[in-house]
Amino acid sequence: MNIGEVASVSGLSTRMIRYYERIDLIPPSQRTLSGYRVYCERDVHILRFIHHARDQGMPIERVRAMLALWRDRNRPDDEVQAIALSNIDALNARITTLQIMREVLSYLAEHCDDAELPPGPVLDDLPPTTCPKGEHHDS
């Protein structure tokens, strides 16, 4: 596959694929005699992983560590387990934060225009400008 095809199936732009190659996150692609990049299914699998990991906020260095685990089949099991558990902890923390934000936004959507209701406890730490004046719907 050429870089355009790989971009399409991986969800990444050609610019990002080139960038990931430049920073050695992915190995250099194979090249045709005329210099065009050529990719295989394994490359697509790696790029999809990178796309999903980055889309969920995983830092590049953590992605690099995860890819290193996948590539190095001789790495000690306890090291693999420690890195995997660390990543699970980071994901769980992110999930918790996202769930709290969903609750805050849901509460806000339901009560933002109700001037008679005091903010609920979930809004206590939010700044008072959370619901802009122009967004109130007076009856």
Tab-separated table of N, CA, C and O in Angstrom, residues 37-100:
chain	number	residue	atom	x	y	z
A	37	ARG	N	6.983	5.564	-0.653
A	37	ARG	CA	6.839	4.722	0.535
A	37	ARG	C	5.849	3.592	0.235
A	37	ARG	O	4.827	3.802	-0.387
A	38	VAL	N	6.170	2.389	0.784
A	38	VAL	CA	5.317	1.222	0.627
A	38	VAL	C	5.118	0.606	2.011
A	38	VAL	O	6.068	0.444	2.772
A	39	TYR	N	3.875	0.265	2.328
A	39	TYR	CA	3.534	-0.260	3.639
A	39	TYR	C	2.832	-1.610	3.517
A	39	TYR	O	2.206	-1.907	2.506
A	40	CYS	N	2.923	-2.402	4.597
A	40	CYS	CA	2.237	-3.693	4.638
A	40	CYS	C	1.186	-3.670	5.744
A	40	CYS	O	1.045	-2.686	6.471
A	41	GLU	N	0.468	-4.763	5.901
A	41	GLU	CA	-0.594	-4.853	6.918
A	41	GLU	C	-0.054	-4.651	8.338
A	41	GLU	O	-0.721	-4.067	9.180
A	42	ARG	N	1.135	-5.136	8.601
A	42	ARG	CA	1.734	-4.954	9.932
A	42	ARG	C	1.897	-3.464	10.231
A	42	ARG	O	1.634	-3.007	11.344
A	43	ASP	N	2.325	-2.687	9.245
A	43	ASP	CA	2.469	-1.244	9.414
A	43	ASP	C	1.119	-0.601	9.721
A	43	ASP	O	1.023	0.284	10.574
A	44	VAL	N	0.086	-1.041	9.021
A	44	VAL	CA	-1.266	-0.509	9.251
A	44	VAL	C	-1.699	-0.799	10.682
A	44	VAL	O	-2.245	0.068	11.371
A	45	HIS	N	-1.433	-2.006	11.156
A	45	HIS	CA	-1.792	-2.396	12.524
A	45	HIS	C	-1.108	-1.460	13.530
A	45	HIS	O	-1.759	-0.963	14.468
A	46	ILE	N	0.163	-1.213	13.355
A	46	ILE	CA	0.918	-0.334	14.251
A	46	ILE	C	0.369	1.086	14.190
A	46	ILE	O	0.165	1.736	15.222
A	47	LEU	N	0.108	1.579	12.990
A	47	LEU	CA	-0.397	2.945	12.837
A	47	LEU	C	-1.794	3.105	13.435
A	47	LEU	O	-2.105	4.148	14.011
A	48	ARG	N	-2.616	2.088	13.316
A	48	ARG	CA	-3.946	2.149	13.956
A	48	ARG	C	-3.809	2.206	15.472
A	48	ARG	O	-4.518	2.953	16.147
A	49	PHE	N	-2.899	1.407	16.008
A	49	PHE	CA	-2.656	1.453	17.452
A	49	PHE	C	-2.212	2.855	17.868
A	49	PHE	O	-2.737	3.425	18.838
A	50	ILE	N	-1.263	3.416	17.150
A	50	ILE	CA	-0.767	4.761	17.461
A	50	ILE	C	-1.908	5.768	17.394
A	50	ILE	O	-2.068	6.602	18.290
A	51	HIS	N	-2.700	5.681	16.332
A	51	HIS	CA	-3.824	6.611	16.163
A	51	HIS	C	-4.785	6.546	17.355
A	51	HIS	O	-5.150	7.575	17.934
A	52	HIS	N	-5.176	5.354	17.747
A	52	HIS	CA	-6.118	5.208	18.857
A	52	HIS	C	-5.491	5.638	20.184
A	52	HIS	O	-6.145	6.302	20.995
A	53	ALA	N	-4.246	5.279	20.398
A	53	ALA	CA	-3.571	5.655	21.643
A	53	ALA	C	-3.439	7.170	21.748
A	53	ALA	O	-3.739	7.764	22.790
A	54	ARG	N	-3.008	7.811	20.696
A	54	ARG	CA	-2.850	9.272	20.704
A	54	ARG	C	-4.204	9.956	20.797
A	54	ARG	O	-4.335	10.971	21.470
A	55	ASP	N	-5.198	9.402	20.134
A	55	ASP	CA	-6.541	9.982	20.171
A	55	ASP	C	-7.104	9.963	21.592
A	55	ASP	O	-7.901	10.815	21.958
A	56	GLN	N	-6.673	9.004	22.393
A	56	GLN	CA	-7.119	8.905	23.783
A	56	GLN	C	-6.186	9.638	24.744
A	56	GLN	O	-6.324	9.519	25.951
A	57	GLY	N	-5.237	10.384	24.196
A	57	GLY	CA	-4.379	11.221	25.030
A	57	GLY	C	-3.108	10.566	25.531
A	57	GLY	O	-2.419	11.130	26.382
A	58	MET	N	-2.765	9.397	25.028
A	58	MET	CA	-1.547	8.742	25.476
A	58	MET	C	-0.337	9.505	24.925
A	58	MET	O	-0.255	9.758	23.729
A	59	PRO	N	0.595	9.891	25.787
A	59	PRO	CA	1.785	10.614	25.314
A	59	PRO	C	2.633	9.744	24.374
A	59	PRO	O	2.639	8.515	24.481
A	60	ILE	N	3.337	10.391	23.497
A	60	ILE	CA	4.149	9.667	22.508
A	60	ILE	C	5.144	8.731	23.182
A	60	ILE	O	5.344	7.611	22.712
A	61	GLU	N	5.761	9.167	24.272
A	61	GLU	CA	6.748	8.300	24.925
A	61	GLU	C	6.102	7.040	25.498
A	61	GLU	O	6.703	5.979	25.510
A	62	ARG	N	4.859	7.142	25.947
A	62	ARG	CA	4.150	5.947	26.436
A	62	ARG	C	3.808	5.041	25.252
A	62	ARG	O	3.907	3.823	25.342
A	63	VAL	N	3.416	5.637	24.134
A	63	VAL	CA	3.152	4.851	22.921
A	63	VAL	C	4.432	4.137	22.503
A	63	VAL	O	4.421	2.951	22.166
A	64	ARG	N	5.538	4.864	22.549
A	64	ARG	CA	6.832	4.271	22.195
A	64	ARG	C	7.148	3.080	23.086
A	64	ARG	O	7.587	2.024	22.608
A	65	ALA	N	6.895	3.217	24.389
A	65	ALA	CA	7.147	2.114	25.336
A	65	ALA	C	6.252	0.920	25.032
A	65	ALA	O	6.706	-0.233	25.080
A	66	MET	N	4.987	1.181	24.706
A	66	MET	CA	4.069	0.088	24.380
A	66	MET	C	4.511	-0.631	23.103
A	66	MET	O	4.469	-1.856	23.027
A	67	LEU	N	4.922	0.126	22.107
A	67	LEU	CA	5.396	-0.497	20.873
A	67	LEU	C	6.675	-1.298	21.113
A	67	LEU	O	6.865	-2.356	20.518
A	68	ALA	N	7.538	-0.799	21.992
A	68	ALA	CA	8.771	-1.524	22.321
A	68	ALA	C	8.435	-2.862	22.974
A	68	ALA	O	9.083	-3.878	22.700
A	69	LEU	N	7.412	-2.868	23.833
A	69	LEU	CA	6.967	-4.128	24.443
A	69	LEU	C	6.519	-5.114	23.381
A	69	LEU	O	6.831	-6.302	23.436
A	70	TRP	N	5.765	-4.610	22.439
A	70	TRP	CA	5.223	-5.466	21.389
A	70	TRP	C	6.334	-6.018	20.493
A	70	TRP	O	6.303	-7.183	20.093
A	71	ARG	N	7.341	-5.203	20.229
A	71	ARG	CA	8.421	-5.609	19.317
A	71	ARG	C	9.437	-6.537	19.973
A	71	ARG	O	10.003	-7.391	19.304
A	72	ASP	N	9.710	-6.346	21.252
A	72	ASP	CA	10.757	-7.099	21.940
A	72	ASP	C	10.172	-8.327	22.622
A	72	ASP	O	9.701	-8.266	23.750
A	73	ARG	N	10.228	-9.439	21.945
A	73	ARG	CA	9.643	-10.677	22.478
A	73	ARG	C	10.510	-11.298	23.575
A	73	ARG	O	10.078	-12.218	24.261
A	74	ASN	N	11.750	-10.798	23.775
A	74	ASN	CA	12.652	-11.349	24.784
A	74	ASN	C	12.659	-10.544	26.083
A	74	ASN	O	13.409	-10.859	26.986
A	75	ARG	N	11.848	-9.521	26.168
A	75	ARG	CA	11.786	-8.682	27.360
A	75	ARG	C	11.261	-9.511	28.534
A	75	ARG	O	10.347	-10.306	28.365
A	76	PRO	N	11.824	-9.318	29.734
A	76	PRO	CA	11.358	-10.078	30.907
A	76	PRO	C	9.879	-9.836	31.195
A	76	PRO	O	9.392	-8.719	31.088
A	77	ASP	N	9.188	-10.899	31.586
A	77	ASP	CA	7.752	-10.822	31.847
A	77	ASP	C	7.397	-9.794	32.914
A	77	ASP	O	6.388	-9.106	32.807
A	78	ASP	N	8.226	-9.689	33.971
A	78	ASP	CA	7.898	-8.739	35.034
A	78	ASP	C	7.965	-7.294	34.547
A	78	ASP	O	7.197	-6.437	34.987
A	79	GLU	N	8.867	-7.015	33.607
A	79	GLU	CA	8.951	-5.668	33.027
A	79	GLU	C	7.718	-5.380	32.167
A	79	GLU	O	7.139	-4.294	32.233
A	80	VAL	N	7.313	-6.355	31.376
A	80	VAL	CA	6.112	-6.212	30.549
A	80	VAL	C	4.905	-5.969	31.450
A	80	VAL	O	4.098	-5.058	31.210
A	81	GLN	N	4.790	-6.747	32.500
A	81	GLN	CA	3.660	-6.614	33.412
A	81	GLN	C	3.652	-5.245	34.085
A	81	GLN	O	2.597	-4.596	34.188
A	82	ALA	N	4.809	-4.762	34.530
A	82	ALA	CA	4.884	-3.460	35.205
A	82	ALA	C	4.458	-2.331	34.267
A	82	ALA	O	3.691	-1.438	34.659
A	83	ILE	N	4.919	-2.368	33.038
A	83	ILE	CA	4.558	-1.321	32.077
A	83	ILE	C	3.083	-1.420	31.716
A	83	ILE	O	2.376	-0.405	31.647
A	84	ALA	N	2.599	-2.630	31.524
A	84	ALA	CA	1.185	-2.811	31.186
A	84	ALA	C	0.296	-2.322	32.329
A	84	ALA	O	-0.686	-1.606	32.103
A	85	LEU	N	0.633	-2.661	33.568
A	85	LEU	CA	-0.160	-2.211	34.721
A	85	LEU	C	-0.117	-0.694	34.876
A	85	LEU	O	-1.124	-0.065	35.220
A	86	SER	N	1.029	-0.101	34.591
A	86	SER	CA	1.142	1.354	34.642
A	86	SER	C	0.216	2.002	33.614
A	86	SER	O	-0.444	3.007	33.902
A	87	ASN	N	0.162	1.415	32.436
A	87	ASN	CA	-0.725	1.936	31.395
A	87	ASN	C	-2.193	1.742	31.762
A	87	ASN	O	-3.029	2.608	31.500
A	88	ILE	N	-2.509	0.627	32.387
A	88	ILE	CA	-3.882	0.388	32.837
A	88	ILE	C	-4.266	1.417	33.896
A	88	ILE	O	-5.362	1.982	33.857
A	89	ASP	N	-3.357	1.701	34.821
A	89	ASP	CA	-3.626	2.716	35.851
A	89	ASP	C	-3.882	4.086	35.220
A	89	ASP	O	-4.806	4.795	35.612
A	90	ALA	N	-3.071	4.446	34.238
A	90	ALA	CA	-3.248	5.738	33.559
A	90	ALA	C	-4.586	5.787	32.824
A	90	ALA	O	-5.288	6.808	32.856
A	91	LEU	N	-4.962	4.685	32.172
A	91	LEU	CA	-6.248	4.638	31.474
A	91	LEU	C	-7.412	4.716	32.458
A	91	LEU	O	-8.399	5.424	32.213
A	92	ASN	N	-7.313	4.006	33.573
A	92	ASN	CA	-8.374	4.057	34.574
A	92	ASN	C	-8.542	5.463	35.139
A	92	ASN	O	-9.672	5.920	35.354
A	93	ALA	N	-7.439	6.157	35.371
A	93	ALA	CA	-7.516	7.537	35.862
A	93	ALA	C	-8.187	8.428	34.823
A	93	ALA	O	-9.028	9.271	35.162
A	94	ARG	N	-7.853	8.236	33.570
A	94	ARG	CA	-8.464	9.030	32.496
A	94	ARG	C	-9.964	8.719	32.380
A	94	ARG	O	-10.775	9.619	32.205
A	95	ILE	N	-10.326	7.450	32.499
A	95	ILE	CA	-11.737	7.055	32.439
A	95	ILE	C	-12.512	7.718	33.578
A	95	ILE	O	-13.608	8.255	33.369
A	96	THR	N	-11.949	7.709	34.774
A	96	THR	CA	-12.605	8.338	35.920
A	96	THR	C	-12.810	9.822	35.667
A	96	THR	O	-13.903	10.357	35.902
A	97	THR	N	-11.787	10.491	35.171
A	97	THR	CA	-11.893	11.921	34.878
A	97	THR	C	-12.949	12.182	33.819
A	97	THR	O	-13.762	13.108	33.953
A	98	LEU	N	-12.976	11.370	32.784
A	98	LEU	CA	-13.977	11.549	31.730
A	98	LEU	C	-15.393	11.311	32.256
A	98	LEU	O	-16.334	12.020	31.878
A	99	GLN	N	-15.557	10.332	33.129
A	99	GLN	CA	-16.880	10.070	33.704
A	99	GLN	C	-17.345	11.248	34.561
A	99	GLN	O	-18.516	11.646	34.501
A	100	ILE	N	-16.448	11.825	35.332
A	100	ILE	CA	-16.799	12.984	36.150
A	100	ILE	C	-17.185	14.158	35.253
A	100	ILE	O	-18.194	14.831	35.500
